[in-house]
Amino acid sequence: MKPADQEFLHLPEIGQHGDCQRAVIASLLDLPIAEVPHFLQLANGDPVKYWEGLQRFVASRGFAWLPAAESLHALVNSAT
């Protein structure tokens, strides 16, 4: 595994979405970060579109992203 560094800090005051999770995915899949979509930016911050894009991407590589129960609870509450 080759660690990938994030390219963007999360700076919502200037409309910039961070990509630390993108860097994690790139690292785990041993990909250059440029080959992993910036899911949050593409989704314009919409959590449902974000997770759908992330799941499609990892599924295309034979994996699934399984959030921890506490994270899933936060996601569901943020979408309502």
mmCIF file of C-alpha atoms in Angstrom:
data_model
loop_
_atom_site.group_PDB
_atom_site.id
_atom_site.type_symbol
_atom_site.label_atom_id
_atom_site.label_comp_id
_atom_site.label_asym_id
_atom_site.label_seq_id
_atom_site.Cartn_x
_atom_site.Cartn_y
_atom_site.Cartn_z
ATOM 1 C CA MET A 1 0.000 0.000 0.000
ATOM 2 C CA LYS A 2 1.299 3.414 -0.955
ATOM 3 C CA PRO A 3 -0.168 6.239 1.162
ATOM 4 C CA ALA A 4 -1.836 9.057 -0.780
ATOM 5 C CA ASP A 5 -1.995 12.583 0.599
ATOM 6 C CA GLN A 6 -5.183 14.582 0.448
ATOM 7 C CA GLU A 7 -5.168 17.390 -2.104
ATOM 8 C CA PHE A 8 -7.828 19.655 -0.584
ATOM 9 C CA LEU A 9 -8.427 20.809 2.978
ATOM 10 C CA HIS A 10 -12.037 21.237 4.072
ATOM 11 C CA LEU A 11 -12.620 24.995 3.834
ATOM 12 C CA PRO A 12 -16.391 25.450 3.577
ATOM 13 C CA GLU A 13 -16.092 29.230 3.955
ATOM 14 C CA ILE A 14 -14.601 29.322 0.438
ATOM 15 C CA GLY A 15 -16.706 26.461 -0.935
ATOM 16 C CA GLN A 16 -13.903 23.890 -0.844
ATOM 17 C CA HIS A 17 -14.689 20.332 0.213
ATOM 18 C CA GLY A 18 -11.880 18.335 1.794
ATOM 19 C CA ASP A 19 -10.828 15.000 0.327
ATOM 20 C CA CYS A 20 -9.224 13.083 3.188
ATOM 21 C CA GLN A 21 -11.547 10.097 2.665
ATOM 22 C CA ARG A 22 -10.630 10.146 -1.022
ATOM 23 C CA ALA A 23 -6.975 9.856 0.018
ATOM 24 C CA VAL A 24 -7.825 6.922 2.293
ATOM 25 C CA ILE A 25 -9.600 5.110 -0.543
ATOM 26 C CA ALA A 26 -6.692 5.758 -2.912
ATOM 27 C CA SER A 27 -4.275 4.441 -0.298
ATOM 28 C CA LEU A 28 -6.297 1.305 0.447
ATOM 29 C CA LEU A 29 -6.730 0.504 -3.240
ATOM 30 C CA ASP A 30 -3.120 1.448 -4.049
ATOM 31 C CA LEU A 31 -4.224 4.035 -6.608
ATOM 32 C CA PRO A 32 -3.000 7.520 -7.394
ATOM 33 C CA ILE A 33 -5.419 9.983 -5.807
ATOM 34 C CA ALA A 34 -6.226 11.386 -9.264
ATOM 35 C CA GLU A 35 -7.899 8.045 -10.109
ATOM 36 C CA VAL A 36 -10.357 8.374 -7.216
ATOM 37 C CA PRO A 37 -13.232 10.815 -7.756
ATOM 38 C CA HIS A 38 -13.675 13.697 -5.336
ATOM 39 C CA PHE A 39 -17.094 12.395 -4.277
ATOM 40 C CA LEU A 40 -18.089 15.290 -2.014
ATOM 41 C CA GLN A 41 -17.180 17.934 -4.591
ATOM 42 C CA LEU A 42 -19.054 16.053 -7.323
ATOM 43 C CA ALA A 43 -22.103 15.739 -5.057
ATOM 44 C CA ASN A 44 -22.057 19.453 -4.167
ATOM 45 C CA GLY A 45 -22.101 18.449 -0.513
ATOM 46 C CA ASP A 46 -25.242 16.293 -0.828
ATOM 47 C CA PRO A 47 -24.647 13.330 1.528
ATOM 48 C CA VAL A 48 -26.898 10.931 -0.390
ATOM 49 C CA LYS A 49 -25.207 11.625 -3.743
ATOM 50 C CA TYR A 50 -21.827 11.436 -1.993
ATOM 51 C CA TRP A 51 -22.451 7.947 -0.584
ATOM 52 C CA GLU A 52 -24.016 6.706 -3.823
ATOM 53 C CA GLY A 53 -20.963 7.846 -5.800
ATOM 54 C CA LEU A 54 -18.558 6.343 -3.289
ATOM 55 C CA GLN A 55 -20.410 2.999 -3.289
ATOM 56 C CA ARG A 56 -20.520 2.881 -7.102
ATOM 57 C CA PHE A 57 -16.786 3.522 -7.280
ATOM 58 C CA VAL A 58 -15.727 0.881 -4.746
ATOM 59 C CA ALA A 59 -18.253 -1.613 -6.183
ATOM 60 C CA SER A 60 -16.659 -1.139 -9.607
ATOM 61 C CA ARG A 61 -13.465 -2.431 -7.997
ATOM 62 C CA GLY A 62 -15.146 -5.394 -6.263
ATOM 63 C CA PHE A 63 -15.554 -3.815 -2.805
ATOM 64 C CA ALA A 64 -18.238 -2.213 -0.631
ATOM 65 C CA TRP A 65 -17.843 0.637 1.832
ATOM 66 C CA LEU A 66 -19.417 -0.336 5.143
ATOM 67 C CA PRO A 67 -19.820 2.589 7.541
ATOM 68 C CA ALA A 68 -19.683 1.998 11.286
ATOM 69 C CA ALA A 69 -23.050 2.172 13.053
ATOM 70 C CA GLU A 70 -22.284 5.517 14.705
ATOM 71 C CA SER A 71 -21.208 7.040 11.395
ATOM 72 C CA LEU A 72 -24.322 5.675 9.688
ATOM 73 C CA HIS A 73 -26.505 7.226 12.402
ATOM 74 C CA ALA A 74 -24.871 10.618 11.813
ATOM 75 C CA LEU A 75 -25.314 10.257 8.043
ATOM 76 C CA VAL A 76 -29.018 9.416 8.332
ATOM 77 C CA ASN A 77 -29.628 12.300 10.719
ATOM 78 C CA SER A 78 -27.810 14.781 8.469
ATOM 79 C CA ALA A 79 -29.949 13.796 5.473
ATOM 80 C CA THR A 80 -33.237 14.506 7.245
#
